[in-house]
mmCIF file of N, CA and C in Angstrom:
data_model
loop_
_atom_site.group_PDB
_atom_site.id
_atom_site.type_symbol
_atom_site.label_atom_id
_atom_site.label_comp_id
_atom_site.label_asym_id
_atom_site.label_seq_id
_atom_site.Cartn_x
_atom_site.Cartn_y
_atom_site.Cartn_z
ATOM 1 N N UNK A 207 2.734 -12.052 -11.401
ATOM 2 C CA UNK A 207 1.915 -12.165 -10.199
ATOM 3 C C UNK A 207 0.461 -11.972 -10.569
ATOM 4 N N UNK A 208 -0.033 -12.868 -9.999
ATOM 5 C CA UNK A 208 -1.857 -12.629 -10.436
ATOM 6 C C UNK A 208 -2.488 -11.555 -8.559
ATOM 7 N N UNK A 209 -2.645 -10.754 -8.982
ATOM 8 C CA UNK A 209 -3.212 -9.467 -7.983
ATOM 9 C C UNK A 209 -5.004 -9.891 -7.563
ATOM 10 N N UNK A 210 -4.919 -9.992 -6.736
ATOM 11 C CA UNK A 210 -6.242 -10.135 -5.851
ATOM 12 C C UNK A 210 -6.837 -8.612 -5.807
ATOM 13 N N UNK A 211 -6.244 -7.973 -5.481
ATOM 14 C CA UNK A 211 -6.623 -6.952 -5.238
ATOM 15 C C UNK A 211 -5.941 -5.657 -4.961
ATOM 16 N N UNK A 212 -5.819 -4.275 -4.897
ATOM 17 C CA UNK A 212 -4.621 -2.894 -4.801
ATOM 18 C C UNK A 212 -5.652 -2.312 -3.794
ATOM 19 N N UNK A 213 -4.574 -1.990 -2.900
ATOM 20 C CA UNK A 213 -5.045 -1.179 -1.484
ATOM 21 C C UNK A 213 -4.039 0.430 -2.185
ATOM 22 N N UNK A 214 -4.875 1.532 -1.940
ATOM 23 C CA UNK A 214 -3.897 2.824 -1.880
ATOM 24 C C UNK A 214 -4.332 3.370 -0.737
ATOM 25 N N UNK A 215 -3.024 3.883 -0.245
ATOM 26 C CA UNK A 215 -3.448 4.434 0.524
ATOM 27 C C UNK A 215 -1.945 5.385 0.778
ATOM 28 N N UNK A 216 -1.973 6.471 1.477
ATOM 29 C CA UNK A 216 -1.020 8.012 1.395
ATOM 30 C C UNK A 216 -1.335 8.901 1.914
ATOM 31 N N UNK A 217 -0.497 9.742 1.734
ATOM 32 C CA UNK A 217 -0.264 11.382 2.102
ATOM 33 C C UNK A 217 -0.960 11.762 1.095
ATOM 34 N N UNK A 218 -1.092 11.570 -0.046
ATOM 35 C CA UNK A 218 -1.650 12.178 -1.430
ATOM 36 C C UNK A 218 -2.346 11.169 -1.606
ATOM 37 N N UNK A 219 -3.264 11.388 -2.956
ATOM 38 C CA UNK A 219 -4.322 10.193 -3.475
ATOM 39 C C UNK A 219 -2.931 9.535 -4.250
ATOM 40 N N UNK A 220 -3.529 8.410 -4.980
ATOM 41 C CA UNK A 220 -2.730 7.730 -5.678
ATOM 42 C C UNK A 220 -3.394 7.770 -7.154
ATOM 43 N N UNK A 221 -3.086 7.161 -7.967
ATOM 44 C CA UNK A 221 -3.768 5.808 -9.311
ATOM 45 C C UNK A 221 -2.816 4.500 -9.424
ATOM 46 N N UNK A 222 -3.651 3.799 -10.173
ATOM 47 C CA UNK A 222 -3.123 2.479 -10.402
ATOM 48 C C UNK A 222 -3.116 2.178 -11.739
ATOM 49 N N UNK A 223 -2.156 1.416 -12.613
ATOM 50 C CA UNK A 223 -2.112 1.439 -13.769
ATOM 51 C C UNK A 223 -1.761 -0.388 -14.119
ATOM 52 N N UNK A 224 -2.077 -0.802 -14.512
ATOM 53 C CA UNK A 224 -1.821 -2.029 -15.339
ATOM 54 C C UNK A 224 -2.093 -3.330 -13.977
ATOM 55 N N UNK A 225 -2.654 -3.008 -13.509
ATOM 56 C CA UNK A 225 -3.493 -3.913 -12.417
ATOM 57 C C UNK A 225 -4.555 -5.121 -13.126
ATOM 58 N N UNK A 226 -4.561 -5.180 -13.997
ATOM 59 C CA UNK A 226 -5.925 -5.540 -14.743
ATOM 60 C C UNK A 226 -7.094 -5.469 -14.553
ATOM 61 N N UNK A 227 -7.712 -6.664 -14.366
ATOM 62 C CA UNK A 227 -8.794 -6.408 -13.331
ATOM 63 C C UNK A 227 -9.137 -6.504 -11.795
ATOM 64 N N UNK A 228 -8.016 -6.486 -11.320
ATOM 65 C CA UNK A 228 -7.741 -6.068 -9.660
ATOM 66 C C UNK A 228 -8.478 -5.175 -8.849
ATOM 67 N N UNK A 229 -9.612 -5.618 -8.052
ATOM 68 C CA UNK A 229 -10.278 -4.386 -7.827
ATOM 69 C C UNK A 229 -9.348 -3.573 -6.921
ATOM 70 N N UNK A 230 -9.920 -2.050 -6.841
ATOM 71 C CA UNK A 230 -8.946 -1.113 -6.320
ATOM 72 C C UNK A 230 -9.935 -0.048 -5.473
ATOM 73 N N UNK A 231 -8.827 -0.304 -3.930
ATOM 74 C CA UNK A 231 -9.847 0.176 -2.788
ATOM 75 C C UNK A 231 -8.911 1.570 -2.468
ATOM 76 N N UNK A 232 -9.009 3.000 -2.021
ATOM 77 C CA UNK A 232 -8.604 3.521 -1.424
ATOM 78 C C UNK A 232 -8.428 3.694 -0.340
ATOM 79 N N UNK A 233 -7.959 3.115 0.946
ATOM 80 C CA UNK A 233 -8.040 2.996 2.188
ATOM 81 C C UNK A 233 -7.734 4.026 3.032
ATOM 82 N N UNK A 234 -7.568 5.346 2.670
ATOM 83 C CA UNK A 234 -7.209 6.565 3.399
ATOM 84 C C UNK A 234 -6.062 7.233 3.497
ATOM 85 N N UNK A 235 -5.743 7.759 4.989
ATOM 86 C CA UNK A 235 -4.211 8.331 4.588
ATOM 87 C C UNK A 235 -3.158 7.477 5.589
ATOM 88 N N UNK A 236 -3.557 6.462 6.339
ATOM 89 C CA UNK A 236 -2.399 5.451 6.574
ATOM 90 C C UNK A 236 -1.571 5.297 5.807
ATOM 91 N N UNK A 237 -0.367 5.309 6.189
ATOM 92 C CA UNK A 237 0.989 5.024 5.069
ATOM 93 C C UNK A 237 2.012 4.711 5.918
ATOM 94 N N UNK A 238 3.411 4.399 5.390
ATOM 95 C CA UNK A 238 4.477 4.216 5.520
ATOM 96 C C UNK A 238 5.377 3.891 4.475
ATOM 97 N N UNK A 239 6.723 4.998 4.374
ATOM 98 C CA UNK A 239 7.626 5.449 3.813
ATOM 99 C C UNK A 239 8.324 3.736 3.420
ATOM 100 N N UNK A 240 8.734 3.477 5.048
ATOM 101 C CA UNK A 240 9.958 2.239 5.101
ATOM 102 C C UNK A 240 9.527 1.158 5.809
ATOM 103 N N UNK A 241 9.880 0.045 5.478
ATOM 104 C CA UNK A 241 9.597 -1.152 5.712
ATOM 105 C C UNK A 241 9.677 -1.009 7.523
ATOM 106 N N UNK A 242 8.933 -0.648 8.411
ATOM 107 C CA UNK A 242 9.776 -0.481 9.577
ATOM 108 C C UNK A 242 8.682 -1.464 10.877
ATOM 109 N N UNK A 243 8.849 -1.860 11.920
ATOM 110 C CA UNK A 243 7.820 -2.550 13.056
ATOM 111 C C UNK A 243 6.877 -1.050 12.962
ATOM 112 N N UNK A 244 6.546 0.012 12.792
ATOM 113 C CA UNK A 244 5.868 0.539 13.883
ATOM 114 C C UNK A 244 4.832 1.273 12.817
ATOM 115 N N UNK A 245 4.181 0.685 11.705
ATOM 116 C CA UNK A 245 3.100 0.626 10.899
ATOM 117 C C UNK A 245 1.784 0.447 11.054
ATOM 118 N N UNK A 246 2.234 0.506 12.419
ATOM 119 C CA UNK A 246 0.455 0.320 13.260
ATOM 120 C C UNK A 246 -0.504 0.508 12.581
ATOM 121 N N UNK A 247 -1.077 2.262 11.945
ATOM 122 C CA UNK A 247 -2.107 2.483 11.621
ATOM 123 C C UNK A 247 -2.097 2.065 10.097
ATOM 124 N N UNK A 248 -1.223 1.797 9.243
ATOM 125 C CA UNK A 248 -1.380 1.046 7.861
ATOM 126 C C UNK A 248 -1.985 -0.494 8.498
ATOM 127 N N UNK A 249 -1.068 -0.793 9.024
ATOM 128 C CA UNK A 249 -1.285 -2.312 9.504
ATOM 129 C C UNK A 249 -2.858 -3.005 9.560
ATOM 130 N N UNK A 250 -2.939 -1.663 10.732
ATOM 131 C CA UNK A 250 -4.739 -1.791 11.336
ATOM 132 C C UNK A 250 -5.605 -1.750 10.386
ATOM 133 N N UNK A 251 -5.516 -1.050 9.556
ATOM 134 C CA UNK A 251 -6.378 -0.500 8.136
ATOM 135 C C UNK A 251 -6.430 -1.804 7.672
ATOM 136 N N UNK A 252 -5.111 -2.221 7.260
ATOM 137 C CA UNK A 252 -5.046 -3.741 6.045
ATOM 138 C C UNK A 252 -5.902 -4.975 6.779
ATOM 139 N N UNK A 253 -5.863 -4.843 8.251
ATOM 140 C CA UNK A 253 -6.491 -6.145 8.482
ATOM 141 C C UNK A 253 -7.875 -5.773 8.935
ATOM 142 N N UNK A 254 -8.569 -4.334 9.012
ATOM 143 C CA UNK A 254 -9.699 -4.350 8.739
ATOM 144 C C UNK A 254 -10.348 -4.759 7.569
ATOM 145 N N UNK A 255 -9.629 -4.212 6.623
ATOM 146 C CA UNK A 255 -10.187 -4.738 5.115
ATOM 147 C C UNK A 255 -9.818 -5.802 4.739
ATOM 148 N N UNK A 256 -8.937 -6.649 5.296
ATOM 149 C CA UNK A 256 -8.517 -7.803 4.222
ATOM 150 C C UNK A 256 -8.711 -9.134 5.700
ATOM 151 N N UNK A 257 -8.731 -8.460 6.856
ATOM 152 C CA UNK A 257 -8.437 -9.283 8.006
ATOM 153 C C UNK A 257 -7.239 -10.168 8.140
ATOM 154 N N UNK A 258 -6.430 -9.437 7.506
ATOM 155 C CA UNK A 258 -4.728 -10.517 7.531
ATOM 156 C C UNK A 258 -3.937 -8.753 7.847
ATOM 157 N N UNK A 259 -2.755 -9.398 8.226
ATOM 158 C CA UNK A 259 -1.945 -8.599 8.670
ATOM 159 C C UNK A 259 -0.922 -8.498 7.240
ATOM 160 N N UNK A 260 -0.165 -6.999 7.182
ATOM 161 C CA UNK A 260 0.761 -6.903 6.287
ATOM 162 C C UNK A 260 1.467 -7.985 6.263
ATOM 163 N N UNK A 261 1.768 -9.059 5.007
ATOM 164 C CA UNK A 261 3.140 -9.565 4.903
ATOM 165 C C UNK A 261 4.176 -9.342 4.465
ATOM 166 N N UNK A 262 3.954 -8.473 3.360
ATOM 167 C CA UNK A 262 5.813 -8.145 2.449
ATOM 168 C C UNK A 262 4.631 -6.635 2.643
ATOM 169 N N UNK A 263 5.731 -5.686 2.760
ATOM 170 C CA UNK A 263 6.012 -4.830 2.200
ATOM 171 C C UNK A 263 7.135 -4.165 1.295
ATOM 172 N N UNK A 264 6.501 -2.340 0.774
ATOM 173 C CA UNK A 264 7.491 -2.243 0.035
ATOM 174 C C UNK A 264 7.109 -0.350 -0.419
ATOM 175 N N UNK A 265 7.862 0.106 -0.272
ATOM 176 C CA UNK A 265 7.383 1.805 -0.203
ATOM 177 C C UNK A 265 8.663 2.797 -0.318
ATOM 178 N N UNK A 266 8.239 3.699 -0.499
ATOM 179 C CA UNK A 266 8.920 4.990 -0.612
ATOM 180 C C UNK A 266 8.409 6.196 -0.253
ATOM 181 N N UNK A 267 9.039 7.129 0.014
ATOM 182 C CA UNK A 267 8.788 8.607 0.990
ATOM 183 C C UNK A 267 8.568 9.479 -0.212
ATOM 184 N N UNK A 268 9.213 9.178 -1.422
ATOM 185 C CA UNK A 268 8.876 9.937 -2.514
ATOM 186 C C UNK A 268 9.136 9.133 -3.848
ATOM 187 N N UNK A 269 8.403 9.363 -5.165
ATOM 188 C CA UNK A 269 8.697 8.464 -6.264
ATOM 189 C C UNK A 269 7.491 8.792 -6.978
ATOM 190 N N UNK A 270 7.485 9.110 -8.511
ATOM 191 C CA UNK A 270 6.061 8.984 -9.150
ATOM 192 C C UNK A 270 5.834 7.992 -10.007
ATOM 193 N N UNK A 271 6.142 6.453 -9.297
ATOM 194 C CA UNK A 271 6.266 5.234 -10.168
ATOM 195 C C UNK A 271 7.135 4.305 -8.900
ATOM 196 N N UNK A 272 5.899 3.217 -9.068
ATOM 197 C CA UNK A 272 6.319 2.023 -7.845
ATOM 198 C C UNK A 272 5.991 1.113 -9.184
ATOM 199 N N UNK A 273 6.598 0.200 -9.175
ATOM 200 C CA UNK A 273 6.381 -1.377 -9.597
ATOM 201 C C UNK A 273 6.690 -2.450 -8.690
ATOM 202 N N UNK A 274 5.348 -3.281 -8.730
ATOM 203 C CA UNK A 274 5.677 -4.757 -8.353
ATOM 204 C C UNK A 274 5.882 -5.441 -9.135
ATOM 205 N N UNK A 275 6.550 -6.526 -9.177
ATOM 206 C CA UNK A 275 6.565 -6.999 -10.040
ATOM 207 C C UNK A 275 7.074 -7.246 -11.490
ATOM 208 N N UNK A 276 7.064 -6.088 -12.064
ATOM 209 C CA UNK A 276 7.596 -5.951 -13.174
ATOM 210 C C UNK A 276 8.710 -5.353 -14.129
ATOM 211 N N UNK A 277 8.681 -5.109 -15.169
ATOM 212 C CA UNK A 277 10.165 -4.848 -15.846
ATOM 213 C C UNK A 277 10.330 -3.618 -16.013
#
């Protein structure tokens, strides 16, 4: 996948690792655990900054390692 860009955003700060040159925004503490309708305030955040609405998501309530994408 070629990355436009990494939104973080949480309960905790985050980092990002092997993004390349993807710029990388911290967007606050909007979050959501599970793929669920009622993401409002992540939602709102993403289409202030990007002006599109979430399309895929993908998350967890706990984990110290998410991958998109990869192996």
């Amino acid at each position: 996948a070629r990355l436009a860009g990494v939104l973080l955003s949480g309960y905790y700060s985050s980092t990002v690792s092997g993004a390349g040159g993807a710029p990388q925004s911290d967007i606050g503490n909007a979050y959501c655990s599970k793929p669920v309708a009622r993401c409002e305030p992540l939602d709102a955040e993403v289409l202030r900054r990007t002006g599109q609405h979430i399309a895929q998501f993908q998350g967890r309530y706990t984990g110290s390692r998410f991958t998109v994408g990869g192996f």
